[in-house]
Amino acid sequence: MAKIKPSKGSPYARILGVGGYRPTRVVPNEVILERIDSSDEWIRSRSGIETRHWAGPDETVAAMSIEAAGKAIADAGIAAEQIGAVVVSTVSHFSQTPAVATEIADKLGTDKAAAFDISAGCAGFGYGLTLAKGMVVEGSAEYVLVIGVERLSDLTDLEDRATAFLFGDGAGAVVVGPSQEPAIGPTVWGSEGDKAGTIKQTVPWDRFAIGDVSQLPLDSAGNIKFPAITQEGQAVFRWAVFEMAKVAQQALEAAGISSDDLDVFIPHQANVRIIDSMVKTLKLPEHVTVARDIRTTGNTSAASIPLAMERLLATGEAKSGDTALVIGFGAGLVYAATVVTLP
């Protein structure tokens, strides 16, 4: 029996660079209030959101990804040709095939890098990071580009009082590469498909092929609504607050550290009340910097963690070498948490 030659990868992997892109249009709560019966105070108190970014026609999923990825590659100090794989997490690229990752890999100038998309909602960045770590350690790619990108403004029902104010657009990217010491901890991840209905698309795409208006949602003017993201807010809030703090604690334990050892906490930017509740449940010390990028960026799903990471480093609130706990959670329901060393 022939023996397969073992892979030759790196002992460990780490995040080497980070980049972000926020669309140029800034949308305050006042714009959202034109379509729903609410108030700026209510939106801020319920979510913490003051503004969000919405993409223009030219700020496509691919275009935003390329901008963020270019910054991450430069920050990592490598050339695009050295990228061996491109992993893109998104739920708002509306072409079923080909994967948008292939277009991004080509336009960045990679040397025929492996490229694929994943759909893991707001946990997508954590899923991509875990896959990238595996590739670097296994040896199938020396450097992996992980992108979280969304144009959720395309999937927002502006007449839905529960969600109209939540979502924003943007892209965040990191380069994962070799390391001689542990810098990305074990991932605690999973899914709870029995709760899939708590966050979902209003109608599947194939409903538009039926041609029966009775099967499609209508807006207040009687026009057919484009599919949008809907959620059961209270159920999601309870799950995130009570269950995700447990997952975050498990990630700390898997990495062999305690909350006292943390420098930074970067949770998915879903809701400031969820973030604050997790900080309290985890008993994070006052010295831990907590990302609250949602205030000016909104909920950007898969893009939220790398965008928040990039802003903390850019503003000096976090620094290279800091130990950070990251956790994403959302539609599926799915989740992923790990401890990383910041680039």
mmCIF file of C-alpha atoms in Angstrom:
data_model
loop_
_atom_site.group_PDB
_atom_site.id
_atom_site.type_symbol
_atom_site.label_atom_id
_atom_site.label_comp_id
_atom_site.label_asym_id
_atom_site.label_seq_id
_atom_site.Cartn_x
_atom_site.Cartn_y
_atom_site.Cartn_z
ATOM 1 C CA MET A 1 0.000 0.000 0.000
ATOM 2 C CA ALA A 2 1.387 3.375 -1.024
ATOM 3 C CA LYS A 3 1.930 5.971 1.682
ATOM 4 C CA ILE A 4 0.621 9.473 1.105
ATOM 5 C CA LYS A 5 3.201 12.154 1.672
ATOM 6 C CA PRO A 6 2.247 14.298 4.703
ATOM 7 C CA SER A 7 1.345 17.951 4.208
ATOM 8 C CA LYS A 8 3.911 20.550 5.178
ATOM 9 C CA GLY A 9 2.234 23.552 6.686
ATOM 10 C CA SER A 10 3.041 26.006 9.429
ATOM 11 C CA PRO A 11 2.993 24.965 13.108
ATOM 12 C CA TYR A 12 0.428 27.685 13.773
ATOM 13 C CA ALA A 13 -1.475 30.476 12.027
ATOM 14 C CA ARG A 14 -2.136 34.127 12.830
ATOM 15 C CA ILE A 15 -3.901 37.195 11.479
ATOM 16 C CA LEU A 16 -1.224 39.230 9.698
ATOM 17 C CA GLY A 17 -3.249 42.149 8.372
ATOM 18 C CA VAL A 18 -6.722 43.683 8.461
ATOM 19 C CA GLY A 19 -8.625 46.062 6.194
ATOM 20 C CA GLY A 20 -12.105 47.528 5.982
ATOM 21 C CA TYR A 21 -14.364 49.409 3.613
ATOM 22 C CA ARG A 22 -17.428 51.447 4.554
ATOM 23 C CA PRO A 23 -19.623 52.894 1.789
ATOM 24 C CA THR A 24 -19.452 56.653 1.336
ATOM 25 C CA ARG A 25 -23.135 57.295 2.082
ATOM 26 C CA VAL A 26 -23.854 57.749 5.781
ATOM 27 C CA VAL A 27 -27.510 57.231 6.695
ATOM 28 C CA PRO A 28 -28.779 58.752 9.971
ATOM 29 C CA ASN A 29 -31.807 57.452 11.836
ATOM 30 C CA GLU A 30 -33.869 60.347 10.484
ATOM 31 C CA VAL A 31 -33.855 58.719 7.036
ATOM 32 C CA ILE A 32 -35.142 55.436 8.483
ATOM 33 C CA LEU A 33 -37.906 57.276 10.329
ATOM 34 C CA GLU A 34 -39.368 58.458 7.022
ATOM 35 C CA ARG A 35 -40.851 54.967 6.534
ATOM 36 C CA ILE A 36 -41.561 53.660 10.045
ATOM 37 C CA ASP A 37 -43.446 54.947 13.092
ATOM 38 C CA SER A 38 -40.633 55.293 15.601
ATOM 39 C CA SER A 39 -38.150 57.817 16.978
ATOM 40 C CA ASP A 40 -34.419 58.428 17.044
ATOM 41 C CA GLU A 41 -34.441 57.915 20.807
ATOM 42 C CA TRP A 42 -36.204 54.542 20.468
ATOM 43 C CA ILE A 43 -33.731 53.290 17.846
ATOM 44 C CA ARG A 44 -30.723 54.377 19.907
ATOM 45 C CA SER A 45 -32.079 52.891 23.124
ATOM 46 C CA ARG A 46 -33.054 49.581 21.508
ATOM 47 C CA SER A 47 -29.978 49.046 19.329
ATOM 48 C CA GLY A 48 -27.382 51.737 20.001
ATOM 49 C CA ILE A 49 -27.383 52.641 16.297
ATOM 50 C CA GLU A 50 -27.005 56.309 15.362
ATOM 51 C CA THR A 51 -25.955 55.973 11.713
ATOM 52 C CA ARG A 52 -25.150 53.270 9.188
ATOM 53 C CA HIS A 53 -23.522 53.133 5.742
ATOM 54 C CA TRP A 54 -25.490 52.183 2.628
ATOM 55 C CA ALA A 55 -23.766 51.200 -0.601
ATOM 56 C CA GLY A 56 -24.259 53.038 -3.857
ATOM 57 C CA PRO A 57 -24.682 51.390 -7.274
ATOM 58 C CA ASP A 58 -20.932 51.035 -7.815
ATOM 59 C CA GLU A 59 -20.231 49.751 -4.302
ATOM 60 C CA THR A 60 -21.004 46.145 -5.121
ATOM 61 C CA VAL A 61 -20.186 43.156 -2.941
ATOM 62 C CA ALA A 62 -17.129 42.517 -5.122
ATOM 63 C CA ALA A 63 -16.018 46.162 -5.232
ATOM 64 C CA MET A 64 -16.244 46.623 -1.461
ATOM 65 C CA SER A 65 -14.432 43.330 -0.903
ATOM 66 C CA ILE A 66 -11.591 44.306 -3.218
ATOM 67 C CA GLU A 67 -11.114 47.612 -1.376
ATOM 68 C CA ALA A 68 -11.036 45.957 2.051
ATOM 69 C CA ALA A 69 -8.863 43.082 0.836
ATOM 70 C CA GLY A 70 -6.315 45.412 -0.746
ATOM 71 C CA LYS A 71 -5.858 47.164 2.596
ATOM 72 C CA ALA A 72 -5.521 43.848 4.452
ATOM 73 C CA ILE A 73 -2.914 42.561 2.003
ATOM 74 C CA ALA A 74 -0.916 45.781 2.296
ATOM 75 C CA ASP A 75 -1.222 45.669 6.079
ATOM 76 C CA ALA A 76 0.117 42.096 6.057
ATOM 77 C CA GLY A 77 3.106 43.175 3.993
ATOM 78 C CA ILE A 78 2.673 40.556 1.286
ATOM 79 C CA ALA A 79 1.822 40.579 -2.413
ATOM 80 C CA ALA A 80 -1.522 39.484 -3.828
ATOM 81 C CA GLU A 81 0.275 36.735 -5.769
ATOM 82 C CA GLN A 82 1.122 35.063 -2.452
ATOM 83 C CA ILE A 83 -2.551 34.558 -1.526
ATOM 84 C CA GLY A 84 -3.325 30.871 -1.886
ATOM 85 C CA ALA A 85 -7.031 30.959 -1.078
ATOM 86 C CA VAL A 86 -9.857 33.507 -0.880
ATOM 87 C CA VAL A 87 -12.807 32.790 1.404
ATOM 88 C CA VAL A 88 -15.781 35.153 1.232
ATOM 89 C CA SER A 89 -18.661 35.087 3.708
ATOM 90 C CA THR A 90 -21.785 36.832 2.470
ATOM 91 C CA VAL A 91 -25.551 36.400 2.174
ATOM 92 C CA SER A 92 -26.067 39.382 -0.140
ATOM 93 C CA HIS A 93 -24.325 38.299 -3.352
ATOM 94 C CA PHE A 94 -27.382 37.571 -5.479
ATOM 95 C CA SER A 95 -25.743 35.504 -8.236
ATOM 96 C CA GLN A 96 -26.100 31.861 -7.262
ATOM 97 C CA THR A 97 -23.007 30.985 -9.260
ATOM 98 C CA PRO A 98 -20.134 31.611 -9.783
ATOM 99 C CA ALA A 99 -18.897 32.467 -6.305
ATOM 100 C CA VAL A 100 -18.001 36.143 -5.941
ATOM 101 C CA ALA A 101 -14.716 34.986 -4.377
ATOM 102 C CA THR A 102 -13.469 33.945 -7.823
ATOM 103 C CA GLU A 103 -13.989 37.452 -9.214
ATOM 104 C CA ILE A 104 -12.283 38.984 -6.195
ATOM 105 C CA ALA A 105 -9.310 36.613 -6.428
ATOM 106 C CA ASP A 106 -8.846 37.480 -10.092
ATOM 107 C CA LYS A 107 -9.170 41.252 -9.756
ATOM 108 C CA LEU A 108 -6.794 41.350 -6.793
ATOM 109 C CA GLY A 109 -4.134 39.686 -8.941
ATOM 110 C CA THR A 110 -3.740 36.409 -7.083
ATOM 111 C CA ASP A 111 -2.029 33.533 -8.880
ATOM 112 C CA LYS A 112 -5.077 31.332 -9.476
ATOM 113 C CA ALA A 113 -5.920 31.181 -5.763
ATOM 114 C CA ALA A 114 -8.569 28.748 -4.575
ATOM 115 C CA ALA A 115 -11.740 30.782 -4.091
ATOM 116 C CA PHE A 116 -15.166 30.066 -2.649
ATOM 117 C CA ASP A 117 -18.091 31.647 -0.802
ATOM 118 C CA ILE A 118 -19.660 30.505 2.458
ATOM 119 C CA SER A 119 -23.060 31.302 3.934
ATOM 120 C CA ALA A 120 -22.949 31.433 7.714
ATOM 121 C CA GLY A 121 -24.685 34.734 8.374
ATOM 122 C CA CYS A 122 -23.282 36.834 11.180
ATOM 123 C CA ALA A 123 -20.948 34.008 12.234
ATOM 124 C CA GLY A 124 -19.458 33.854 8.753
ATOM 125 C CA PHE A 125 -16.217 35.639 9.590
ATOM 126 C CA GLY A 126 -15.511 33.158 12.396
ATOM 127 C CA TYR A 127 -16.232 30.254 10.067
ATOM 128 C CA GLY A 128 -13.917 31.683 7.417
ATOM 129 C CA LEU A 129 -11.173 32.361 9.951
ATOM 130 C CA THR A 130 -11.327 28.759 11.149
ATOM 131 C CA LEU A 131 -11.096 27.416 7.602
ATOM 132 C CA ALA A 132 -8.162 29.723 6.881
ATOM 133 C CA LYS A 133 -6.299 28.584 9.983
ATOM 134 C CA GLY A 134 -6.755 24.975 8.892
ATOM 135 C CA MET A 135 -5.429 25.659 5.401
ATOM 136 C CA VAL A 136 -2.300 27.422 6.688
ATOM 137 C CA VAL A 137 -1.511 24.729 9.255
ATOM 138 C CA GLU A 138 -2.300 21.883 6.836
ATOM 139 C CA GLY A 139 -0.215 23.475 4.112
ATOM 140 C CA SER A 140 -2.729 23.859 1.288
ATOM 141 C CA ALA A 141 -2.176 27.647 1.335
ATOM 142 C CA GLU A 142 0.540 29.772 2.899
ATOM 143 C CA TYR A 143 -1.648 32.891 3.041
ATOM 144 C CA VAL A 144 -5.438 32.972 3.081
ATOM 145 C CA LEU A 145 -7.637 36.007 2.547
ATOM 146 C CA VAL A 146 -10.846 35.962 4.606
ATOM 147 C CA ILE A 147 -13.532 38.496 3.707
ATOM 148 C CA GLY A 148 -16.844 39.292 5.371
ATOM 149 C CA VAL A 149 -18.994 41.483 3.130
ATOM 150 C CA GLU A 150 -22.646 42.518 2.969
ATOM 151 C CA ARG A 151 -25.014 44.844 1.124
ATOM 152 C CA LEU A 152 -27.822 44.317 3.599
ATOM 153 C CA SER A 153 -29.560 47.497 2.470
ATOM 154 C CA ASP A 154 -30.685 45.346 -0.492
ATOM 155 C CA LEU A 155 -32.336 42.912 1.935
ATOM 156 C CA THR A 156 -33.927 45.448 4.285
ATOM 157 C CA ASP A 157 -37.677 46.026 4.442
ATOM 158 C CA LEU A 158 -37.815 49.748 5.172
ATOM 159 C CA GLU A 159 -41.417 49.391 6.353
ATOM 160 C CA ASP A 160 -40.585 46.747 8.951
ATOM 161 C CA ARG A 161 -40.382 48.600 12.263
ATOM 162 C CA ALA A 162 -38.464 45.725 13.865
ATOM 163 C CA THR A 163 -35.584 45.596 11.360
ATOM 164 C CA ALA A 164 -35.584 48.711 9.144
ATOM 165 C CA PHE A 165 -33.040 50.500 11.321
ATOM 166 C CA LEU A 166 -30.671 47.574 11.942
ATOM 167 C CA PHE A 167 -28.677 46.849 8.841
ATOM 168 C CA GLY A 168 -25.722 48.466 7.134
ATOM 169 C CA ASP A 169 -23.297 47.698 4.324
ATOM 170 C CA GLY A 170 -19.550 47.193 4.255
ATOM 171 C CA ALA A 171 -16.636 44.795 3.919
ATOM 172 C CA GLY A 172 -13.921 43.653 6.291
ATOM 173 C CA ALA A 173 -10.946 41.458 5.442
ATOM 174 C CA VAL A 174 -7.995 39.766 7.108
ATOM 175 C CA VAL A 175 -4.959 37.900 5.839
ATOM 176 C CA VAL A 176 -4.163 34.709 7.738
ATOM 177 C CA GLY A 177 -0.663 33.317 7.444
ATOM 178 C CA PRO A 178 2.032 31.232 9.146
ATOM 179 C CA SER A 179 3.112 31.692 12.748
ATOM 180 C CA GLN A 180 5.691 30.086 15.011
ATOM 181 C CA GLU A 181 3.461 30.457 18.064
ATOM 182 C CA PRO A 182 -0.279 30.049 18.713
ATOM 183 C CA ALA A 183 -2.169 33.189 17.651
ATOM 184 C CA ILE A 184 -5.614 31.823 16.688
ATOM 185 C CA GLY A 185 -7.155 29.664 19.380
ATOM 186 C CA PRO A 186 -9.472 26.677 19.034
ATOM 187 C CA THR A 187 -12.857 27.588 17.597
ATOM 188 C CA VAL A 188 -16.030 26.882 19.537
ATOM 189 C CA TRP A 189 -18.728 26.745 16.882
ATOM 190 C CA GLY A 190 -22.009 25.092 16.107
ATOM 191 C CA SER A 191 -25.583 25.458 14.938
ATOM 192 C CA GLU A 192 -29.108 25.267 16.321
ATOM 193 C CA GLY A 193 -31.237 24.569 13.276
ATOM 194 C CA ASP A 194 -34.372 24.138 15.343
ATOM 195 C CA LYS A 195 -34.286 27.947 15.727
ATOM 196 C CA ALA A 196 -33.764 28.642 12.020
ATOM 197 C CA GLY A 197 -37.065 30.485 11.746
ATOM 198 C CA THR A 198 -36.034 33.232 14.146
ATOM 199 C CA ILE A 199 -33.864 34.933 11.494
ATOM 200 C CA LYS A 200 -34.726 34.282 7.879
ATOM 201 C CA GLN A 201 -35.429 35.653 4.426
ATOM 202 C CA THR A 202 -39.097 36.595 4.052
ATOM 203 C CA VAL A 203 -39.629 34.552 0.868
ATOM 204 C CA PRO A 204 -37.298 32.277 -1.145
ATOM 205 C CA TRP A 205 -36.105 33.450 -4.548
ATOM 206 C CA ASP A 206 -38.102 30.816 -6.428
ATOM 207 C CA ARG A 207 -41.378 32.431 -5.325
ATOM 208 C CA PHE A 208 -40.726 35.089 -7.971
ATOM 209 C CA ALA A 209 -40.907 32.416 -10.666
ATOM 210 C CA ILE A 210 -44.424 31.383 -9.631
ATOM 211 C CA GLY A 211 -46.041 34.513 -11.051
ATOM 212 C CA ASP A 212 -48.773 34.448 -8.397
ATOM 213 C CA VAL A 213 -48.843 37.768 -6.536
ATOM 214 C CA SER A 214 -50.801 36.125 -3.712
ATOM 215 C CA GLN A 215 -47.646 34.171 -2.875
ATOM 216 C CA LEU A 216 -45.526 37.323 -2.471
ATOM 217 C CA PRO A 217 -45.467 40.083 0.153
ATOM 218 C CA LEU A 218 -46.674 43.545 -0.847
ATOM 219 C CA ASP A 219 -45.703 46.979 0.417
ATOM 220 C CA SER A 220 -48.102 49.670 1.606
ATOM 221 C CA ALA A 221 -48.633 50.816 -1.981
ATOM 222 C CA GLY A 222 -49.490 47.318 -3.195
ATOM 223 C CA ASN A 223 -46.192 46.707 -4.954
ATOM 224 C CA ILE A 224 -44.376 43.364 -4.694
ATOM 225 C CA LYS A 225 -41.700 43.489 -2.018
ATOM 226 C CA PHE A 226 -38.189 42.275 -2.684
ATOM 227 C CA PRO A 227 -37.181 39.488 -0.266
ATOM 228 C CA ALA A 228 -35.895 40.891 3.015
ATOM 229 C CA ILE A 229 -34.383 39.693 6.267
ATOM 230 C CA THR A 230 -36.845 39.285 9.098
ATOM 231 C CA GLN A 231 -36.341 38.171 12.660
ATOM 232 C CA GLU A 232 -38.108 37.432 15.926
ATOM 233 C CA GLY A 233 -36.333 40.094 17.913
ATOM 234 C CA GLN A 234 -37.031 38.953 21.463
ATOM 235 C CA ALA A 235 -36.201 35.309 20.757
ATOM 236 C CA VAL A 236 -32.928 36.259 19.085
ATOM 237 C CA PHE A 237 -32.060 38.660 21.903
ATOM 238 C CA ARG A 238 -32.610 36.022 24.601
ATOM 239 C CA TRP A 239 -30.598 33.421 22.682
ATOM 240 C CA ALA A 240 -27.710 35.800 22.071
ATOM 241 C CA VAL A 241 -27.566 37.108 25.641
ATOM 242 C CA PHE A 242 -27.910 33.808 27.496
ATOM 243 C CA GLU A 243 -26.395 31.240 25.148
ATOM 244 C CA MET A 244 -23.626 33.163 23.381
ATOM 245 C CA ALA A 245 -21.992 34.274 26.628
ATOM 246 C CA LYS A 246 -21.578 30.553 27.390
ATOM 247 C CA VAL A 247 -19.954 29.988 23.993
ATOM 248 C CA ALA A 248 -17.634 32.948 24.555
ATOM 249 C CA GLN A 249 -16.606 31.504 27.915
ATOM 250 C CA GLN A 250 -15.928 28.144 26.286
ATOM 251 C CA ALA A 251 -13.667 29.851 23.733
ATOM 252 C CA LEU A 252 -11.675 31.450 26.549
ATOM 253 C CA GLU A 253 -11.297 28.090 28.264
ATOM 254 C CA ALA A 254 -10.329 26.369 24.994
ATOM 255 C CA ALA A 255 -7.570 28.964 24.541
ATOM 256 C CA GLY A 256 -6.391 28.381 28.086
ATOM 257 C CA ILE A 257 -6.998 31.915 29.307
ATOM 258 C CA SER A 258 -9.449 33.789 31.524
ATOM 259 C CA SER A 259 -11.276 37.060 31.028
ATOM 260 C CA ASP A 260 -8.540 38.748 33.077
ATOM 261 C CA ASP A 261 -6.050 37.864 30.322
ATOM 262 C CA LEU A 262 -8.067 39.623 27.620
ATOM 263 C CA ASP A 263 -7.213 43.004 26.158
ATOM 264 C CA VAL A 264 -10.068 43.313 23.663
ATOM 265 C CA PHE A 265 -13.584 41.924 23.136
ATOM 266 C CA ILE A 266 -14.931 42.029 19.568
ATOM 267 C CA PRO A 267 -18.414 40.515 19.389
ATOM 268 C CA HIS A 268 -20.639 40.564 16.327
ATOM 269 C CA GLN A 269 -22.148 44.033 16.156
ATOM 270 C CA ALA A 270 -25.781 43.007 16.436
ATOM 271 C CA ASN A 271 -27.096 45.238 19.187
ATOM 272 C CA VAL A 272 -25.442 47.335 21.900
ATOM 273 C CA ARG A 273 -27.735 45.854 24.550
ATOM 274 C CA ILE A 274 -26.580 42.344 23.588
ATOM 275 C CA ILE A 275 -22.950 43.455 23.708
ATOM 276 C CA ASP A 276 -23.360 45.105 27.105
ATOM 277 C CA SER A 277 -25.185 42.075 28.497
ATOM 278 C CA MET A 278 -22.413 39.738 27.321
ATOM 279 C CA VAL A 279 -19.782 41.978 28.927
ATOM 280 C CA LYS A 280 -21.688 41.775 32.202
ATOM 281 C CA THR A 281 -22.269 38.015 32.041
ATOM 282 C CA LEU A 282 -18.622 37.343 31.180
ATOM 283 C CA LYS A 283 -17.550 39.669 34.008
ATOM 284 C CA LEU A 284 -15.011 41.344 31.749
ATOM 285 C CA PRO A 285 -12.561 43.578 33.651
ATOM 286 C CA GLU A 286 -12.683 47.328 33.040
ATOM 287 C CA HIS A 287 -9.341 47.246 31.223
ATOM 288 C CA VAL A 288 -10.847 45.205 28.366
ATOM 289 C CA THR A 289 -11.618 47.327 25.308
ATOM 290 C CA VAL A 290 -15.062 46.483 23.938
ATOM 291 C CA ALA A 291 -15.969 47.059 20.273
ATOM 292 C CA ARG A 292 -19.165 49.063 19.804
ATOM 293 C CA ASP A 293 -18.736 49.859 16.132
ATOM 294 C CA ILE A 294 -22.455 49.274 15.629
ATOM 295 C CA ARG A 295 -23.186 52.843 16.734
ATOM 296 C CA THR A 296 -21.989 54.289 13.427
ATOM 297 C CA THR A 297 -21.874 51.213 11.182
ATOM 298 C CA GLY A 298 -25.039 49.274 12.000
ATOM 299 C CA ASN A 299 -25.305 45.502 11.786
ATOM 300 C CA THR A 300 -23.208 44.401 8.810
ATOM 301 C CA SER A 301 -23.499 40.660 9.520
ATOM 302 C CA ALA A 302 -20.366 38.818 8.299
ATOM 303 C CA ALA A 303 -18.463 42.108 7.925
ATOM 304 C CA SER A 304 -19.053 43.372 11.450
ATOM 305 C CA ILE A 305 -16.152 41.711 13.316
ATOM 306 C CA PRO A 306 -13.340 42.570 10.870
ATOM 307 C CA LEU A 307 -14.731 46.102 10.455
ATOM 308 C CA ALA A 308 -14.784 46.571 14.225
ATOM 309 C CA MET A 309 -11.289 45.092 14.507
ATOM 310 C CA GLU A 310 -9.952 47.437 11.841
ATOM 311 C CA ARG A 311 -11.469 50.508 13.525
ATOM 312 C CA LEU A 312 -10.119 49.622 16.984
ATOM 313 C CA LEU A 313 -6.611 49.265 15.573
ATOM 314 C CA ALA A 314 -6.905 52.423 13.458
ATOM 315 C CA THR A 315 -8.063 54.547 16.392
ATOM 316 C CA GLY A 316 -5.492 53.115 18.796
ATOM 317 C CA GLU A 317 -8.138 51.681 21.123
ATOM 318 C CA ALA A 318 -6.479 48.325 20.466
ATOM 319 C CA LYS A 319 -2.895 47.612 19.466
ATOM 320 C CA SER A 320 -0.869 44.980 17.675
ATOM 321 C CA GLY A 321 -0.258 41.956 19.866
ATOM 322 C CA ASP A 322 -3.366 42.429 21.998
ATOM 323 C CA THR A 323 -5.319 39.309 22.918
ATOM 324 C CA ALA A 324 -8.891 39.514 21.628
ATOM 325 C CA LEU A 325 -11.977 37.367 22.032
ATOM 326 C CA VAL A 326 -14.133 37.370 18.887
ATOM 327 C CA ILE A 327 -17.585 35.846 18.578
ATOM 328 C CA GLY A 328 -20.144 35.874 15.786
ATOM 329 C CA PHE A 329 -23.723 34.624 15.954
ATOM 330 C CA GLY A 330 -26.825 34.844 13.798
ATOM 331 C CA ALA A 331 -29.039 33.288 11.145
ATOM 332 C CA GLY A 332 -29.068 29.537 11.167
ATOM 333 C CA LEU A 333 -28.841 29.833 14.053
ATOM 334 C CA VAL A 334 -25.058 29.526 13.935
ATOM 335 C CA TYR A 335 -22.164 30.748 16.043
ATOM 336 C CA ALA A 336 -18.368 30.768 16.189
ATOM 337 C CA ALA A 337 -16.002 32.100 18.847
ATOM 338 C CA THR A 338 -12.225 32.101 19.211
ATOM 339 C CA VAL A 339 -9.354 33.998 20.802
ATOM 340 C CA VAL A 340 -6.858 35.724 18.502
ATOM 341 C CA THR A 341 -3.748 37.839 18.688
ATOM 342 C CA LEU A 342 -4.408 41.123 16.878
ATOM 343 C CA PRO A 343 -2.161 41.906 13.886
#
